[in-house]
Short mmCIF file of C-alpha atoms in Angstrom, two decimals:
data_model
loop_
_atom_site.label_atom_id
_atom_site.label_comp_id
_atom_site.label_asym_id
_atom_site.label_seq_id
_atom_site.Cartn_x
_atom_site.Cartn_y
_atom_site.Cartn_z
CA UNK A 1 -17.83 -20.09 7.95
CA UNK A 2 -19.66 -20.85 4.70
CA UNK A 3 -18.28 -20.19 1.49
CA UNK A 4 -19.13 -20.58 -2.21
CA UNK A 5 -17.07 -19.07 -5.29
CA UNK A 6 -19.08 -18.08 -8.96
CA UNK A 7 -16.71 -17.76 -11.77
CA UNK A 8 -18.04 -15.07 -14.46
CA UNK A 9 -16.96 -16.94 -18.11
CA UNK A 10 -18.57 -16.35 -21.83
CA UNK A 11 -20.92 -13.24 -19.90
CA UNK A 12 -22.55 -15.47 -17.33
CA UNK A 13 -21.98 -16.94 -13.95
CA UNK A 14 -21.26 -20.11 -14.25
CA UNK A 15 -23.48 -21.65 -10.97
CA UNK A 16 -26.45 -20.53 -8.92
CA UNK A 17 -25.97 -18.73 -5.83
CA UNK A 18 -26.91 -20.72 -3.04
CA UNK A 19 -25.73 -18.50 0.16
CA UNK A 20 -28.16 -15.93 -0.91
CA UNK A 21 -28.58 -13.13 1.31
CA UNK A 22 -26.91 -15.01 3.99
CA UNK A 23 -23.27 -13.69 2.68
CA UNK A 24 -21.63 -11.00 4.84
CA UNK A 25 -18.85 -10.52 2.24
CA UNK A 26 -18.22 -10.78 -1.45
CA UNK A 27 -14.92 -10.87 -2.73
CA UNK A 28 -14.49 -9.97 -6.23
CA UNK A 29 -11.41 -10.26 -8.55
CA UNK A 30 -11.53 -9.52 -12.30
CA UNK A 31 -9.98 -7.82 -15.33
CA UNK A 32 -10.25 -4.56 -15.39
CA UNK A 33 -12.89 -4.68 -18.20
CA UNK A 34 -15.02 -6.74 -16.39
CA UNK A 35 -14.64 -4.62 -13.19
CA UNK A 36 -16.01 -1.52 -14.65
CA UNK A 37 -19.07 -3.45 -16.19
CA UNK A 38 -22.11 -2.10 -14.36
CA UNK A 39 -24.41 -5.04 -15.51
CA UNK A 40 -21.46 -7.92 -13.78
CA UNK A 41 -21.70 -5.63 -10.18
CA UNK A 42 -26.01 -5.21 -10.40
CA UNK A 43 -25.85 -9.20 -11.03
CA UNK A 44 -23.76 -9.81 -7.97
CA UNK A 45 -25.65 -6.93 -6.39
CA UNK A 46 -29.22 -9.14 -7.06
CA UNK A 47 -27.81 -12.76 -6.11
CA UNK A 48 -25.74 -11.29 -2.65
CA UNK A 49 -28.50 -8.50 -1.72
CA UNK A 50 -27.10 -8.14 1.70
CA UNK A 51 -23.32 -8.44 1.40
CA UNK A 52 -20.32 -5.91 1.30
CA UNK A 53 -19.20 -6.56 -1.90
CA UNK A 54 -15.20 -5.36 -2.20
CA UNK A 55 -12.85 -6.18 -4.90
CA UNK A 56 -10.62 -4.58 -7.58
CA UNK A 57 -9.36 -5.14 -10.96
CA UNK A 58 -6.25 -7.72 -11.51
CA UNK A 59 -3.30 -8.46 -13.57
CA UNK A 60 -4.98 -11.90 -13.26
CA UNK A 61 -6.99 -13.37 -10.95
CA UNK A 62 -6.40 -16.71 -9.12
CA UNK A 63 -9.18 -19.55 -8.02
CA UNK A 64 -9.41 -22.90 -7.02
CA UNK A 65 -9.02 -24.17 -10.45
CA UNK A 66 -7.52 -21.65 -12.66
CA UNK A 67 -5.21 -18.23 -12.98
CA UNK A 68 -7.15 -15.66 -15.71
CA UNK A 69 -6.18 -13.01 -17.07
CA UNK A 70 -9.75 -12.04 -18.69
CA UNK A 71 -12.14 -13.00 -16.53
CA UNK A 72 -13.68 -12.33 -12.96
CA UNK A 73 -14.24 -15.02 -9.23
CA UNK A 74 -16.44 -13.47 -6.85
CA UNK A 75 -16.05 -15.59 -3.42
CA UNK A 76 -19.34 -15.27 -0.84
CA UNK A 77 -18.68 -15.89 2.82
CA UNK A 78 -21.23 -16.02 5.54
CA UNK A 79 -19.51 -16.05 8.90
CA UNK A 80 -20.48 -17.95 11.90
CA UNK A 81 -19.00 -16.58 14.87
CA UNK A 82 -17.16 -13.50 14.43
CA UNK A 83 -18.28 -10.06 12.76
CA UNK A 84 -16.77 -8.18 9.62
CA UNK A 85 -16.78 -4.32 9.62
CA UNK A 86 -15.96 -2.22 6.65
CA UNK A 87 -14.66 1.16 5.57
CA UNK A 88 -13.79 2.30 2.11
CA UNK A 89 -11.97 5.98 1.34
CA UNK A 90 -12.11 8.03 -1.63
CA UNK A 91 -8.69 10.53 -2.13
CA UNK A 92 -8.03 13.36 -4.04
CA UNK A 93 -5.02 12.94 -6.60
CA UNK A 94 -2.90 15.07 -4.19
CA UNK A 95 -3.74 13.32 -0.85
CA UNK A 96 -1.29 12.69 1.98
CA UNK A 97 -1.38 8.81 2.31
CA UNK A 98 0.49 8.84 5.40
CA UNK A 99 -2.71 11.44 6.94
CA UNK A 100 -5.11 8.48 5.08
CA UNK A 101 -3.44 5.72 6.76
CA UNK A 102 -3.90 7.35 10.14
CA UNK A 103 -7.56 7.83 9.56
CA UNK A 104 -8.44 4.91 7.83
CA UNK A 105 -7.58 3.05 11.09
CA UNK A 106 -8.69 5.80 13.43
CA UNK A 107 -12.57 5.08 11.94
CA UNK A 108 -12.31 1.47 13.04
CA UNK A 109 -13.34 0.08 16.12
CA UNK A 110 -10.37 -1.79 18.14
CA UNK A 111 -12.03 -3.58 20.62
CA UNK A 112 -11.30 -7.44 19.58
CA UNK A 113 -10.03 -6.40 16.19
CA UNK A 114 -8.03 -9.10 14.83
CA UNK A 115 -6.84 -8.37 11.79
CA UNK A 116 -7.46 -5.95 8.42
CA UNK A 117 -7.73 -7.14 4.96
CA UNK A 118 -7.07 -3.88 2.67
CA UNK A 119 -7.25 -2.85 -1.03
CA UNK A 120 -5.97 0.41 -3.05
CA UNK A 121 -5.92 1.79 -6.00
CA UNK A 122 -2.15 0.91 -7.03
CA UNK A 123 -1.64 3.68 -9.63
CA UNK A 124 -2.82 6.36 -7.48
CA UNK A 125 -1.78 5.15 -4.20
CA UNK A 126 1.59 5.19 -2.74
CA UNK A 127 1.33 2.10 -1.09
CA UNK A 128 4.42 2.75 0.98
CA UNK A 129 3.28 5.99 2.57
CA UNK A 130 -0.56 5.04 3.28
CA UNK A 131 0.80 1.77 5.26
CA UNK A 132 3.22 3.97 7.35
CA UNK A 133 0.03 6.05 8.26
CA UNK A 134 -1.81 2.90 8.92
CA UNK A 135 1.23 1.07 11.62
CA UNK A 136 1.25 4.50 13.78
CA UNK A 137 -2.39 3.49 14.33
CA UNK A 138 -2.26 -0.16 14.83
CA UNK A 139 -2.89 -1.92 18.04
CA UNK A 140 -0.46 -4.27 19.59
CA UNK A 141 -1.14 -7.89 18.11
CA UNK A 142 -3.35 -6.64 14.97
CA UNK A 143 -1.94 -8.18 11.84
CA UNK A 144 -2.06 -6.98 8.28
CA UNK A 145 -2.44 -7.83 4.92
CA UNK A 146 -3.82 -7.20 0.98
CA UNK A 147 -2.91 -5.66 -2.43
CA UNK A 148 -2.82 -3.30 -5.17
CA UNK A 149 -5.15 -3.10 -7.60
CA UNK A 150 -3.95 -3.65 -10.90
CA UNK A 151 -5.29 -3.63 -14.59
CA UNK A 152 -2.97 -6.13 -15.79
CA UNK A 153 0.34 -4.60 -18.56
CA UNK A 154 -1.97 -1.47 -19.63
CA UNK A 155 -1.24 0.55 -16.52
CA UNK A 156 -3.78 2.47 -17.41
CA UNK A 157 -6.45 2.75 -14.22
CA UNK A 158 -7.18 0.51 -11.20
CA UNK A 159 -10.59 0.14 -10.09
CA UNK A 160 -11.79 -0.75 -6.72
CA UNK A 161 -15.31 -2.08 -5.42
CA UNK A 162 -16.47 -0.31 -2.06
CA UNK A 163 -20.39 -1.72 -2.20
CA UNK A 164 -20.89 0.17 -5.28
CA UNK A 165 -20.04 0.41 -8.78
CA UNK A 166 -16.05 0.18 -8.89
CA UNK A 167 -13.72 3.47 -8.91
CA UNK A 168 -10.63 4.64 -9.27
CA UNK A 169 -9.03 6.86 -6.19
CA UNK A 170 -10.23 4.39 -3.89
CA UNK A 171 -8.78 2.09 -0.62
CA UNK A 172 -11.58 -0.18 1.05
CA UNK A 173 -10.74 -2.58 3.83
CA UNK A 174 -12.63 -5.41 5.91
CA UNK A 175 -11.78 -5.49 10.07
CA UNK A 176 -12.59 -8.87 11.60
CA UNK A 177 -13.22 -9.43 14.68
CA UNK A 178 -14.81 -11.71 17.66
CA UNK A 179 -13.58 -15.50 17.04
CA UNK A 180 -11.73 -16.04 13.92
CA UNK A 181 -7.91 -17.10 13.42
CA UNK A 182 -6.38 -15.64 10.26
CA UNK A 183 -2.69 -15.70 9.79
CA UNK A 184 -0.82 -14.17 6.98
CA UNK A 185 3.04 -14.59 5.40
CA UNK A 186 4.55 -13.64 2.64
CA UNK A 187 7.76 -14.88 0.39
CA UNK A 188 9.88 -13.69 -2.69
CA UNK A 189 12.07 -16.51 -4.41
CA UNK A 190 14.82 -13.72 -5.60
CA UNK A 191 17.98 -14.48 -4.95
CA UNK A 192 20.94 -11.06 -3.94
CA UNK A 193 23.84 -11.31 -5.47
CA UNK A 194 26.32 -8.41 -5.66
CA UNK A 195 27.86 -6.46 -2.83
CA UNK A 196 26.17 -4.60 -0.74
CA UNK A 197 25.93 -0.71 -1.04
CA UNK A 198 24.15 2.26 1.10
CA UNK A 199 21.22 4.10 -0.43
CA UNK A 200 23.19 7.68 0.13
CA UNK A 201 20.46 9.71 -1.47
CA UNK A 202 16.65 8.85 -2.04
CA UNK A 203 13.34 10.97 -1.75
CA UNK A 204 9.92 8.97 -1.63
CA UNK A 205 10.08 6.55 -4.65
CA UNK A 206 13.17 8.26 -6.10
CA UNK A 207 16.41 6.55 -5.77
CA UNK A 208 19.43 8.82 -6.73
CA UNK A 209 22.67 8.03 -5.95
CA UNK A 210 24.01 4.39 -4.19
CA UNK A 211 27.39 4.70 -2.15
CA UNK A 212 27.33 8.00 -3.49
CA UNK A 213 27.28 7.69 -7.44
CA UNK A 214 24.82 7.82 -9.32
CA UNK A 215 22.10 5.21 -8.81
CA UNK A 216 21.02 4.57 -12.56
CA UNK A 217 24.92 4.28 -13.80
CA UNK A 218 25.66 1.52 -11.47
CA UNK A 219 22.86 -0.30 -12.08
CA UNK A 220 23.31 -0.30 -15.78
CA UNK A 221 26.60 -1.70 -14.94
CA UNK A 222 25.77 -4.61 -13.26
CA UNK A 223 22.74 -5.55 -16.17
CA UNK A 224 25.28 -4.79 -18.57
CA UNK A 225 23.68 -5.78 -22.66
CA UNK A 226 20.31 -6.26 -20.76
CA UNK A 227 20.20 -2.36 -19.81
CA UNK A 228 19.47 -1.56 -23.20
CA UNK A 229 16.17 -2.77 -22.75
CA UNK A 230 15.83 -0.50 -19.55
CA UNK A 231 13.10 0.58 -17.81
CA UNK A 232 10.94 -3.03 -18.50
CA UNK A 233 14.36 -5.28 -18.39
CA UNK A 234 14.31 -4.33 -15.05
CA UNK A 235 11.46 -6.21 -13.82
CA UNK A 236 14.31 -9.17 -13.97
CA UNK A 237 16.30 -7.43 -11.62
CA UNK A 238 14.42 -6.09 -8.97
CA UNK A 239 16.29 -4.69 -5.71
CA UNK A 240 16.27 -5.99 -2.08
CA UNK A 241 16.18 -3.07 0.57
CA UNK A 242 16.82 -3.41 4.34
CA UNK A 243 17.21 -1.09 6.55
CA UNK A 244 20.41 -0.64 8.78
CA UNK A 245 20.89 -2.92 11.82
CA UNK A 246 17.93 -5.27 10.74
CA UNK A 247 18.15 -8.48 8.78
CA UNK A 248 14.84 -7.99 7.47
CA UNK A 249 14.77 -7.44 3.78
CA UNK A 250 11.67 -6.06 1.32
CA UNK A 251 11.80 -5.93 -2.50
CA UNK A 252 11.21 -3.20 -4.86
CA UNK A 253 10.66 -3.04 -8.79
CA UNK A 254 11.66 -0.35 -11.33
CA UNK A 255 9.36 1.44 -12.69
CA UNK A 256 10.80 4.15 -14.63
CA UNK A 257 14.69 5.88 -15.00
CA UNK A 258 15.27 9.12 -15.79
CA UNK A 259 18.66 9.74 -17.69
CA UNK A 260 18.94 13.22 -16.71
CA UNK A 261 19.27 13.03 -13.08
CA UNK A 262 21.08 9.40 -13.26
CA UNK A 263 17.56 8.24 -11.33
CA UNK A 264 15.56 5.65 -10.92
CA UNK A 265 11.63 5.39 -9.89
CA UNK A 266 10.26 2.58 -8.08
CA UNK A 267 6.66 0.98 -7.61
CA UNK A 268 7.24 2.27 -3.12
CA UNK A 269 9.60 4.44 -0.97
CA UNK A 270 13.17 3.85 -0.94
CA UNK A 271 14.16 4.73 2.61
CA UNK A 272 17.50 6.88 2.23
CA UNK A 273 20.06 5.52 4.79
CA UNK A 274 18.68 1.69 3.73
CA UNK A 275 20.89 -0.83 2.22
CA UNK A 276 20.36 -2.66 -0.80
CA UNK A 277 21.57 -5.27 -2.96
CA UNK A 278 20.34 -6.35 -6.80
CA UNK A 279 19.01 -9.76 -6.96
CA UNK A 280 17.49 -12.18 -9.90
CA UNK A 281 15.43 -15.54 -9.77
CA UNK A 282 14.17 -17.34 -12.41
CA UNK A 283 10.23 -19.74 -12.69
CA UNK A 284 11.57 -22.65 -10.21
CA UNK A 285 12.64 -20.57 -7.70
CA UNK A 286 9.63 -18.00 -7.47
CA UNK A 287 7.55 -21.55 -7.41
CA UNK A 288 9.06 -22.41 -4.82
CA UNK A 289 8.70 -18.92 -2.62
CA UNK A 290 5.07 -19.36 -3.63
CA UNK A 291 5.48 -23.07 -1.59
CA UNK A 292 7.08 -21.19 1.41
CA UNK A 293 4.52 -18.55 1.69
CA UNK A 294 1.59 -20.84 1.78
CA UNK A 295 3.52 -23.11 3.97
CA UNK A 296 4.85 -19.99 6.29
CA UNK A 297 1.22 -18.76 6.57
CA UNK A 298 0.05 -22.65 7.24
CA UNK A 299 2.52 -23.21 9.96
CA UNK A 300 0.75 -19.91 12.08
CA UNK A 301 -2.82 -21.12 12.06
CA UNK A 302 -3.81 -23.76 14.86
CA UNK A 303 -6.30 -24.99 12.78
CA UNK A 304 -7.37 -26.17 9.17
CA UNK A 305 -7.74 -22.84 7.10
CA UNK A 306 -11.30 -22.76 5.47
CA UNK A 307 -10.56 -19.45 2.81
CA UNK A 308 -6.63 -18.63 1.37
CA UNK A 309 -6.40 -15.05 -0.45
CA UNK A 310 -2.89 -15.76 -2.24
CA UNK A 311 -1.94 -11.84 -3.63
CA UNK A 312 1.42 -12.48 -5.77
CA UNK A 313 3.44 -9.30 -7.88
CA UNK A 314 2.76 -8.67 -11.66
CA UNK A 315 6.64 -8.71 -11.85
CA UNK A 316 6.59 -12.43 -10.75
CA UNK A 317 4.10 -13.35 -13.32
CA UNK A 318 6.39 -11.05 -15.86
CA UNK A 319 8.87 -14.32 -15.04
CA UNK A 320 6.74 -17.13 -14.64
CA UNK A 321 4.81 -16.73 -18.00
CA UNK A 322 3.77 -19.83 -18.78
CA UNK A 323 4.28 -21.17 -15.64
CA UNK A 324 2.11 -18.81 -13.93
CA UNK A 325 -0.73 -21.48 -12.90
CA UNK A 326 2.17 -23.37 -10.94
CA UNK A 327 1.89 -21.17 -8.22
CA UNK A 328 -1.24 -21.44 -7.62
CA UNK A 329 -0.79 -25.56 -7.68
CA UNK A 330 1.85 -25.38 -5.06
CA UNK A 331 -0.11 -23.16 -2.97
CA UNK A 332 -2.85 -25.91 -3.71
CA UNK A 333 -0.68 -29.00 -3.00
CA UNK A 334 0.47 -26.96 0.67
CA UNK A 335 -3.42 -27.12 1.33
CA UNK A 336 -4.51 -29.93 0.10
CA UNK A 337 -8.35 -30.23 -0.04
CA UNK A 338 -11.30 -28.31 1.88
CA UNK A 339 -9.83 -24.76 1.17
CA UNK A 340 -11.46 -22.56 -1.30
CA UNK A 341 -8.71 -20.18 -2.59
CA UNK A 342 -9.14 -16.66 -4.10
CA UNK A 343 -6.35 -14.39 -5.27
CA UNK A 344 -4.93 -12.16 -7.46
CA UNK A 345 -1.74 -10.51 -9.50
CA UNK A 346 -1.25 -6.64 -8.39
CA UNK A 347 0.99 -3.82 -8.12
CA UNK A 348 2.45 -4.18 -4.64
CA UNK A 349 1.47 -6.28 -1.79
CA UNK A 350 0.83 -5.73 1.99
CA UNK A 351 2.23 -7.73 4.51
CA UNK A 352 3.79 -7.95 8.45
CA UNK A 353 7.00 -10.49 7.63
CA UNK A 354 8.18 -12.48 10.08
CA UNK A 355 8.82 -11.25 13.32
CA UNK A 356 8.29 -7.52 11.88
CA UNK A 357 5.29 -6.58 13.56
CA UNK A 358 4.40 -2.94 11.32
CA UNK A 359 2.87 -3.92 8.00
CA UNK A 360 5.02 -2.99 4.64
CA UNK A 361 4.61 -2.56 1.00
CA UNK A 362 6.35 -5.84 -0.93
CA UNK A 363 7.13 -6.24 -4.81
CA UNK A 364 8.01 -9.52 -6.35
CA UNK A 365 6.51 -10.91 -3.54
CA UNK A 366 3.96 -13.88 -2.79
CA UNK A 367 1.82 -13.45 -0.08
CA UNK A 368 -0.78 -15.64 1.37
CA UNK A 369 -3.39 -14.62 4.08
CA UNK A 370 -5.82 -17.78 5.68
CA UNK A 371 -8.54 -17.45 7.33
CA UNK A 372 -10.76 -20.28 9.96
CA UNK A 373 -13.55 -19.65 12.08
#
């Protein structure tokens, strides 16, 4: 595997491109701005003529050196000894993501597939939904992993490249295959505190009523002065779903409440019948999930990792403010040297955890995904 990363800063590239058209994949991560400028995609277009180029738009994007907000890494990777296949999807506003999922993975070859790498738009998508489609067609042993696009606190559009200028309405992916290794975990850094209490009524990304009462009430109870601020204080207090008999646990962030219905609306499903408990963290400790998912992911691979694609939650980087570039540092001190590292800050991230061998949607989650050939 041969990779080299160009960093776009003050409307240039800041190196020549040496891989040329040897690159089978470029992997671009920008601000939205940048994203939707035709003249940064015909650039990369002209310097990688024969690579799938695939990226989206960020809350911030992460590289070996740096976390930006403003600006845009494209990574180019020539592989040695295994192959890369493709397949991008454009939806209508009212599409069934679960029906997507299924196809999505239907138009992929299986035979030694190893592992998918996906993107989505993550205002349009409901990232919960499309990776339930996606598990009911996954073989036994394929792992997987990506993001949500994101376009940093605007919400306003996500934008996706699919080898062509970048859209909205759009989920691309990259299936490897042959001989690679690429192992993938993922990590939060919230603590649960609280009791307990059943999700008795819930429809997609709706949460009504907990235990019975109305969902929205009890929560303002337990943020007490800080639900004032409600819906955006609640990106400190995210909630921790599992579902019954499993000790398995995923995270999910508010994203709107609705006083009239006592409601709340998250970023993915809420799986009626799940239990769930509110939790809170603070810089140190998200650092420090950031260490355990790099070191998680790390502890899977039999061999030195050559590329690290680190995808970590707006909502963390809501917390981390200043502190945001110390992820990235403890992610970098896990890999030491040798490792060229990519990332990003999105909406929701995709991940198998643990011994969970379907893929889920995560909030206020770090994930990292390595790769070795």
């Amino acid at each position: 595997m041969q990779i080299e990363q160009l960093l776009y800063k003050n409307g240039s590239f800041d190196r020549p491109s040496l891989l040329g058209d040897q690159a089978d994949w470029l992997l671009v991560f920008g601000s939205r701005m940048l994203v939707e400028t035709k003249e940064v995609f015909d650039e990369l277009r002209l310097r990688y003529p024969k690579a799938y180029i695939m990226g989206c738009s960020t809350a911030g994007e992460m590289n070996e050196s740096y976390v930006s907000e403003n600006g845009l890494c494209a990574t180019a990777v020539h592989f040695e000894k295994s192959q890369v296949h493709f397949l991008e999807n454009s939806f209508l506003d009212d599409a069934d993501f679960f029906d997507v999922g299924q196809e999505l993975l239907q138009n992929l070859e299986t035979k030694n597939l190893r592992h998918v790498f996906l993107l989505a738009d993550g205002l349009k998508v409901n990232g919960s939904t499309l990776i339930s489609g996606f598990n009911c067609a996954l073989p036994e042993g394929v792992t997987v992993s990506g993001g949500l696009a994101a376009d940093n606190s605007r919400y306003k559009k996500t934008l996706l490249y699919a080898n062509d200028y970048a859209k909205e309405n759009r989920i691309v992916c990259a299936a490897f295959y042959g001989d690679i290794r690429i192992s993938a975990a993922a990590a939060t850094g919230w603590k649960a505190f609280g009791i307990e209490r059943l999700v008795s009524k819930a429809e997609g990304r709706t949460l009504y009523e907990l235990d019975g009462k109305p969902a929205l009430d009890l929560y303002k109870e337990y943020l007490g002065e800080s639900a004032k601020d409600l819906p955006k204080s609640g990106v400190r207090f995210p909630l921790s779903f599992r579902h019954e008999n499993c000790e398995h646990s995923f995270m999910r962030s508010l994203q709107a409440i609705d006083e009239n219905t006592k409601s709340m609306l998250f970023f993915g499903d809420i799986p009626q019948g799940s239990y769930c408990r509110l939790t809170h963290s603070n810089p140190y400790i998200l650092i420090d999930g950031a260490r355990e998912a790099a070191k998680l992911s790390l502890a899977k691979l039999a061999e030195k990792p050559q590329l690290a694609i680190p995808i970590s939650c707006r909502g963390r980087q809501f917390i981390l403010r200043q502190m945001t570039e110390e992820e990235l540092e403890v992610i970098q001190d896990v890999f030491e040297d040798d490792i060229t590292i990519t990332g990003f800050y999105s909406y929701g991230e995709l991940m198998c955890q643990k011994k969970i061998r379907s893929c889920e949607m995560h909030n206020q989650t770090m994930t990292v995904t390595l790769f070795a050939e």
